[in-house]
Protein backbone atom coordinates (compact mmCIF):
# COMPACT_ATOMS: atom_id res chain seq x y z
CA UNK A 1 0.00 0.00 0.00
CA UNK A 2 2.74 2.44 0.90
CA UNK A 3 5.55 3.49 -1.38
CA UNK A 4 8.60 4.04 0.73
CA UNK A 5 11.46 3.15 -1.58
CA UNK A 6 12.12 6.57 -3.11
CA UNK A 7 15.21 8.42 -1.98
CA UNK A 8 14.91 11.55 0.10
CA UNK A 9 16.49 13.64 -2.64
CA UNK A 10 13.92 12.41 -5.10
CA UNK A 11 11.17 13.14 -2.62
CA UNK A 12 12.34 16.70 -2.16
CA UNK A 13 12.76 17.37 -5.86
CA UNK A 14 9.57 15.83 -7.04
CA UNK A 15 7.56 16.69 -3.97
CA UNK A 16 6.27 13.14 -3.92
CA UNK A 17 4.98 11.97 -0.61
CA UNK A 18 6.23 8.66 0.74
CA UNK A 19 2.65 7.86 1.66
CA UNK A 20 1.39 8.70 -1.81
CA UNK A 21 -0.76 5.84 -3.01
CA UNK A 22 -0.94 4.75 -6.63
CA UNK A 23 -3.90 7.06 -7.06
CA UNK A 24 -2.16 10.42 -7.26
CA UNK A 25 -5.44 12.35 -7.49
CA UNK A 26 -5.98 11.60 -3.80
CA UNK A 27 -5.87 14.73 -1.68
CA UNK A 28 -3.23 15.14 1.00
CA UNK A 29 -5.87 14.79 3.74
CA UNK A 30 -7.07 11.53 2.18
CA UNK A 31 -3.53 10.17 2.01
CA UNK A 32 -2.87 10.98 5.64
CA UNK A 33 -6.30 9.92 6.89
CA UNK A 34 -5.11 6.54 8.27
CA UNK A 35 -2.82 8.45 10.65
CA UNK A 36 -5.39 11.00 11.74
CA UNK A 37 -8.97 9.70 11.59
CA UNK A 38 -8.63 6.83 14.11
CA UNK A 39 -7.30 9.24 16.73
CA UNK A 40 -9.51 12.26 16.11
CA UNK A 41 -12.32 12.90 18.60
CA UNK A 42 -14.85 15.51 17.48
CA UNK A 43 -17.67 14.88 19.90
CA UNK A 44 -19.76 12.83 17.51
CA UNK A 45 -19.52 9.59 19.50
CA UNK A 46 -18.98 8.31 23.01
CA UNK A 47 -15.48 8.56 24.38
CA UNK A 48 -13.72 6.02 26.56
CA UNK A 49 -10.03 6.60 27.12
CA UNK A 50 -9.43 2.92 27.88
CA UNK A 51 -10.38 1.95 24.31
CA UNK A 52 -7.42 3.95 22.98
CA UNK A 53 -4.15 2.06 22.73
CA UNK A 54 -0.98 3.81 23.83
CA UNK A 55 1.34 1.58 21.77
CA UNK A 56 -0.33 1.76 18.34
CA UNK A 57 2.08 1.93 15.39
CA UNK A 58 -0.43 2.33 12.53
CA UNK A 59 1.18 -0.45 10.49
CA UNK A 60 4.46 1.50 10.29
CA UNK A 61 7.97 0.89 11.51
CA UNK A 62 10.39 3.58 12.63
CA UNK A 63 12.04 3.87 9.24
CA UNK A 64 8.79 4.34 7.32
CA UNK A 65 7.59 6.74 9.99
CA UNK A 66 10.71 8.91 9.65
CA UNK A 67 9.97 9.39 5.94
CA UNK A 68 6.43 10.52 6.66
CA UNK A 69 7.64 12.81 9.45
CA UNK A 70 10.17 14.41 7.09
CA UNK A 71 7.63 14.82 4.28
CA UNK A 72 5.20 16.44 6.74
CA UNK A 73 7.90 18.88 7.93
CA UNK A 74 8.41 20.07 4.36
CA UNK A 75 4.65 20.40 3.85
CA UNK A 76 4.25 22.26 7.12
CA UNK A 77 7.04 24.66 6.21
CA UNK A 78 5.40 25.40 2.83
CA UNK A 79 1.94 25.87 4.35
CA UNK A 80 3.35 28.14 7.06
CA UNK A 81 4.75 30.53 4.43
CA UNK A 82 1.35 30.82 2.78
CA UNK A 83 -0.47 31.13 6.09
CA UNK A 84 1.82 34.02 6.99
CA UNK A 85 1.58 35.69 3.58
CA UNK A 86 -2.23 35.44 3.57
CA UNK A 87 -2.52 36.85 7.08
CA UNK A 88 -6.10 35.65 7.58
CA UNK A 89 -6.14 32.34 9.43
CA UNK A 90 -4.22 31.45 12.56
CA UNK A 91 -3.43 28.00 13.88
CA UNK A 92 -3.59 27.06 17.55
CA UNK A 93 -2.09 23.76 18.61
CA UNK A 94 -2.68 22.56 22.16
CA UNK A 95 -0.43 19.88 23.64
CA UNK A 96 -1.41 18.06 26.81
CA UNK A 97 -0.15 14.87 28.40
CA UNK A 98 1.33 13.40 31.54
CA UNK A 99 4.95 14.13 32.48
CA UNK A 100 7.35 12.41 30.06
CA UNK A 101 4.59 11.84 27.51
CA UNK A 102 6.84 13.58 24.96
CA UNK A 103 5.22 17.00 24.56
CA UNK A 104 8.49 18.96 24.35
CA UNK A 105 10.25 16.55 22.03
CA UNK A 106 7.20 16.21 19.75
CA UNK A 107 7.02 20.00 19.38
CA UNK A 108 10.75 20.12 18.65
CA UNK A 109 10.53 17.34 16.06
CA UNK A 110 7.34 18.34 14.22
CA UNK A 111 8.42 21.99 13.88
CA UNK A 112 12.01 21.27 12.94
CA UNK A 113 12.74 23.42 9.88
CA UNK A 114 9.66 25.64 10.13
CA UNK A 115 10.43 29.37 10.04
CA UNK A 116 10.60 30.40 13.72
CA UNK A 117 9.26 33.86 12.83
CA UNK A 118 5.86 32.40 12.12
CA UNK A 119 5.56 30.23 15.24
CA UNK A 120 5.38 30.91 18.95
CA UNK A 121 5.54 28.31 21.72
CA UNK A 122 4.00 29.09 25.11
CA UNK A 123 4.59 26.80 28.07
CA UNK A 124 2.03 27.11 30.85
CA UNK A 125 3.32 26.38 34.35
CA UNK A 126 1.81 27.04 37.76
CA UNK A 127 0.00 30.37 37.48
CA UNK A 128 1.75 33.49 38.79
CA UNK A 129 0.01 35.78 41.29
CA UNK A 130 -0.74 38.15 38.42
CA UNK A 131 -2.35 35.33 36.46
CA UNK A 132 -4.37 34.29 39.51
CA UNK A 133 -5.78 37.81 39.60
CA UNK A 134 -7.68 36.96 36.41
CA UNK A 135 -10.09 34.31 35.17
CA UNK A 136 -8.46 31.02 34.14
CA UNK A 137 -8.75 31.72 30.40
CA UNK A 138 -6.98 35.08 30.59
CA UNK A 139 -3.40 33.90 30.38
CA UNK A 140 -4.10 31.72 27.36
CA UNK A 141 -6.20 34.43 25.68
CA UNK A 142 -3.29 36.90 25.74
CA UNK A 143 -0.98 34.26 24.28
CA UNK A 144 -3.17 33.40 21.28
CA UNK A 145 -1.55 33.48 17.82
CA UNK A 146 -2.08 36.52 15.61
CA UNK A 147 -3.53 36.03 12.14
CA UNK A 148 -1.01 34.30 9.90
CA UNK A 149 0.79 32.74 12.87
CA UNK A 150 1.03 29.34 14.49
CA UNK A 151 0.63 29.27 18.28
CA UNK A 152 1.82 26.21 20.14
CA UNK A 153 0.57 25.70 23.70
CA UNK A 154 2.72 23.33 25.74
CA UNK A 155 0.04 22.71 28.40
CA UNK A 156 -2.82 25.15 28.30
CA UNK A 157 -6.13 26.32 29.79
CA UNK A 158 -6.94 22.61 30.11
CA UNK A 159 -4.64 22.38 33.16
CA UNK A 160 -7.45 24.17 34.99
CA UNK A 161 -9.60 21.05 34.51
CA UNK A 162 -6.73 18.57 35.01
CA UNK A 163 -4.12 19.35 37.67
CA UNK A 164 -6.62 21.66 39.39
CA UNK A 165 -9.29 18.95 39.42
CA UNK A 166 -6.90 16.29 40.68
CA UNK A 167 -5.68 18.68 43.42
CA UNK A 168 -8.71 20.36 45.03
CA UNK A 169 -6.33 22.35 47.26
CA UNK A 170 -5.21 24.35 44.20
CA UNK A 171 -8.80 25.37 43.52
CA UNK A 172 -9.27 26.22 47.19
CA UNK A 173 -6.30 28.62 47.00
CA UNK A 174 -7.50 30.31 43.81
CA UNK A 175 -9.13 33.69 44.28
CA UNK A 176 -12.54 32.88 42.84
CA UNK A 177 -15.38 34.13 45.10
CA UNK A 178 -16.29 31.05 47.17
CA UNK A 179 -20.00 31.14 46.36
CA UNK A 180 -19.08 30.65 42.67
CA UNK A 181 -17.19 27.46 43.37
CA UNK A 182 -19.87 24.79 43.33
CA UNK A 183 -20.07 21.14 42.33
CA UNK A 184 -20.88 22.38 38.82
CA UNK A 185 -17.51 24.03 38.39
CA UNK A 186 -16.12 21.41 35.98
CA UNK A 187 -19.14 21.31 33.70
CA UNK A 188 -19.15 25.14 33.76
CA UNK A 189 -15.48 25.19 32.75
CA UNK A 190 -16.07 22.71 29.92
CA UNK A 191 -18.93 24.87 28.69
CA UNK A 192 -16.83 28.05 28.89
CA UNK A 193 -13.82 26.46 27.18
CA UNK A 194 -16.03 25.14 24.37
CA UNK A 195 -17.64 28.56 23.91
CA UNK A 196 -14.19 30.25 23.95
CA UNK A 197 -12.86 27.84 21.34
CA UNK A 198 -15.97 28.16 19.18
CA UNK A 199 -15.58 31.93 19.26
CA UNK A 200 -11.96 31.62 18.16
CA UNK A 201 -12.86 29.19 15.38
CA UNK A 202 -15.59 31.52 14.12
CA UNK A 203 -13.01 34.28 13.88
CA UNK A 204 -10.42 32.35 11.90
CA UNK A 205 -8.39 30.34 14.40
CA UNK A 206 -7.99 26.70 13.44
CA UNK A 207 -7.69 24.71 16.65
CA UNK A 208 -6.19 21.24 17.01
CA UNK A 209 -5.71 19.62 20.41
CA UNK A 210 -3.39 16.72 21.13
CA UNK A 211 -3.42 14.45 24.16
CA UNK A 212 -0.21 12.44 24.20
CA UNK A 213 -1.52 9.15 25.51
CA UNK A 214 1.38 7.33 27.16
CA UNK A 215 1.17 4.18 29.31
CA UNK A 216 2.14 4.15 32.97
CA UNK A 217 4.84 1.60 32.16
CA UNK A 218 6.33 3.76 29.41
CA UNK A 219 6.37 6.73 31.80
CA UNK A 220 8.26 4.55 34.31
CA UNK A 221 10.87 3.74 31.65
CA UNK A 222 11.25 7.39 30.67
CA UNK A 223 11.62 8.49 34.31
CA UNK A 224 14.33 5.84 34.72
CA UNK A 225 16.11 7.25 31.67
CA UNK A 226 15.94 10.71 33.18
CA UNK A 227 17.51 9.40 36.38
CA UNK A 228 20.17 7.33 34.64
CA UNK A 229 21.33 9.70 31.90
CA UNK A 230 23.16 12.78 33.21
CA UNK A 231 21.98 14.87 30.24
CA UNK A 232 18.37 14.08 31.16
CA UNK A 233 18.69 14.55 34.94
CA UNK A 234 17.44 18.14 34.78
CA UNK A 235 14.15 16.95 33.33
CA UNK A 236 13.41 14.86 36.39
CA UNK A 237 11.45 16.43 39.20
CA UNK A 238 10.37 14.82 42.47
CA UNK A 239 6.96 16.43 41.88
CA UNK A 240 6.57 14.17 38.83
CA UNK A 241 6.60 11.12 41.13
CA UNK A 242 3.83 12.60 43.24
CA UNK A 243 1.73 13.16 40.11
CA UNK A 244 2.48 9.64 38.88
CA UNK A 245 0.94 8.29 42.10
CA UNK A 246 -2.28 10.02 41.03
CA UNK A 247 -2.27 8.34 37.59
CA UNK A 248 -5.84 6.98 37.75
CA UNK A 249 -7.21 10.36 38.81
CA UNK A 250 -5.44 12.07 35.93
CA UNK A 251 -6.73 9.49 33.44
CA UNK A 252 -10.28 10.09 34.70
CA UNK A 253 -9.79 13.86 34.44
CA UNK A 254 -8.43 13.56 30.88
CA UNK A 255 -11.36 11.37 29.88
CA UNK A 256 -13.79 13.97 31.22
CA UNK A 257 -11.99 16.81 29.42
CA UNK A 258 -11.95 14.97 26.10
CA UNK A 259 -15.57 13.87 26.46
CA UNK A 260 -16.83 17.38 27.07
CA UNK A 261 -14.58 19.61 24.97
CA UNK A 262 -14.24 17.68 21.70
CA UNK A 263 -15.99 19.52 18.89
CA UNK A 264 -15.78 19.65 15.11
CA UNK A 265 -14.19 23.10 15.31
CA UNK A 266 -11.73 22.14 18.07
CA UNK A 267 -11.17 18.38 17.98
CA UNK A 268 -8.96 16.42 20.33
CA UNK A 269 -6.50 13.85 19.00
CA UNK A 270 -5.76 11.00 21.35
CA UNK A 271 -2.23 10.33 20.17
CA UNK A 272 -0.66 6.94 20.91
CA UNK A 273 2.57 8.11 22.56
CA UNK A 274 4.49 5.02 23.68
CA UNK A 275 6.38 5.17 20.37
CA UNK A 276 7.53 8.75 19.96
CA UNK A 277 7.95 8.31 16.22
CA UNK A 278 4.33 7.27 15.77
CA UNK A 279 3.10 10.19 17.88
CA UNK A 280 5.02 12.50 15.53
CA UNK A 281 3.43 10.92 12.46
CA UNK A 282 -0.05 11.49 13.90
CA UNK A 283 0.60 15.06 15.06
CA UNK A 284 2.33 16.16 11.84
CA UNK A 285 -0.33 14.49 9.70
CA UNK A 286 -3.20 16.12 11.61
CA UNK A 287 -1.60 19.55 11.27
CA UNK A 288 -0.82 19.36 7.55
CA UNK A 289 -4.25 17.85 6.79
CA UNK A 290 -5.96 20.77 8.54
CA UNK A 291 -3.80 23.31 6.70
CA UNK A 292 -4.38 21.53 3.39
CA UNK A 293 -8.12 21.94 3.83
CA UNK A 294 -7.71 25.73 4.12
CA UNK A 295 -6.61 25.87 0.48
CA UNK A 296 -3.93 28.44 1.32
CA UNK A 297 -2.48 30.52 -1.51
CA UNK A 298 -0.02 33.35 -1.78
CA UNK A 299 -2.03 36.56 -2.16
CA UNK A 300 -2.45 37.79 -5.74
CA UNK A 301 -0.71 41.02 -6.64
CA UNK A 302 -3.03 43.44 -8.47
CA UNK A 303 -2.38 44.62 -12.03
CA UNK A 304 -1.40 48.17 -11.03
CA UNK A 305 1.25 46.86 -8.63
CA UNK A 306 2.61 44.47 -11.26
CA UNK A 307 2.98 47.41 -13.63
CA UNK A 308 4.77 49.36 -10.93
CA UNK A 309 7.09 46.41 -10.19
CA UNK A 310 8.05 46.36 -13.86
CA UNK A 311 9.05 50.01 -13.76
CA UNK A 312 10.99 49.62 -10.52
CA UNK A 313 12.79 46.60 -11.94
CA UNK A 314 13.83 48.54 -15.02
CA UNK A 315 15.08 51.39 -12.83
CA UNK A 316 17.08 49.02 -10.61
CA UNK A 317 18.66 47.34 -13.63
CA UNK A 318 19.60 50.72 -15.07
CA UNK A 319 21.23 51.68 -11.75
CA UNK A 320 23.68 48.75 -11.96
CA UNK A 321 24.74 49.80 -15.45
CA UNK A 322 25.16 53.42 -14.51
P1 LIG B 1 6.35 21.14 33.16
O1 LIG B 1 5.39 21.09 32.01
O2 LIG B 1 7.00 19.83 33.44
O3 LIG B 1 7.31 22.27 33.07
O4 LIG B 1 5.47 21.42 34.47
C1 LIG B 1 4.63 22.48 34.58
C2 LIG B 1 3.77 22.25 35.80
O5 LIG B 1 2.86 23.33 35.95
C3 LIG B 1 2.95 20.98 35.71
O6 LIG B 1 3.07 20.23 36.87
C4 LIG B 1 1.54 21.52 35.55
O7 LIG B 1 0.56 20.65 36.08
C5 LIG B 1 1.62 22.83 36.30
N1 LIG B 1 0.53 23.72 35.89
C6 LIG B 1 0.25 24.16 34.66
N2 LIG B 1 -0.89 24.89 34.65
C7 LIG B 1 -1.33 24.93 35.91
C8 LIG B 1 -2.47 25.51 36.57
N3 LIG B 1 -3.36 26.23 35.88
N4 LIG B 1 -2.59 25.33 37.88
C9 LIG B 1 -1.69 24.62 38.57
N5 LIG B 1 -0.62 24.03 38.04
C10 LIG B 1 -0.43 24.18 36.72
MG1 LIG C 1 7.71 18.09 33.99
PDB file of C-alpha atoms in Angstrom, residues 19 24 30 38 58 68 71 73 144 154 160 168 174 241 247 249 281 303:
ATOM      1  CA  UNK A  19       2.653   7.859   1.655  1.00  0.00           C
ATOM      2  CA  UNK A  24      -2.156  10.419  -7.265  1.00  0.00           C
ATOM      3  CA  UNK A  30      -7.070  11.534   2.176  1.00  0.00           C
ATOM      4  CA  UNK A  38      -8.626   6.830  14.115  1.00  0.00           C
ATOM      5  CA  UNK A  58      -0.432   2.335  12.534  1.00  0.00           C
ATOM      6  CA  UNK A  68       6.432  10.522   6.664  1.00  0.00           C
ATOM      7  CA  UNK A  71       7.634  14.825   4.284  1.00  0.00           C
ATOM      8  CA  UNK A  73       7.898  18.881   7.927  1.00  0.00           C
ATOM      9  CA  UNK A 144      -3.172  33.402  21.283  1.00  0.00           C
ATOM     10  CA  UNK A 154       2.724  23.331  25.738  1.00  0.00           C
ATOM     11  CA  UNK A 160      -7.446  24.170  34.993  1.00  0.00           C
ATOM     12  CA  UNK A 168      -8.713  20.359  45.026  1.00  0.00           C
ATOM     13  CA  UNK A 174      -7.499  30.310  43.806  1.00  0.00           C
ATOM     14  CA  UNK A 241       6.603  11.116  41.128  1.00  0.00           C
ATOM     15  CA  UNK A 247      -2.268   8.342  37.592  1.00  0.00           C
ATOM     16  CA  UNK A 249      -7.214  10.361  38.814  1.00  0.00           C
ATOM     17  CA  UNK A 281       3.434  10.916  12.458  1.00  0.00           C
ATOM     18  CA  UNK A 303      -2.382  44.618 -12.026  1.00  0.00           C
TER      19      UNK A 303
END
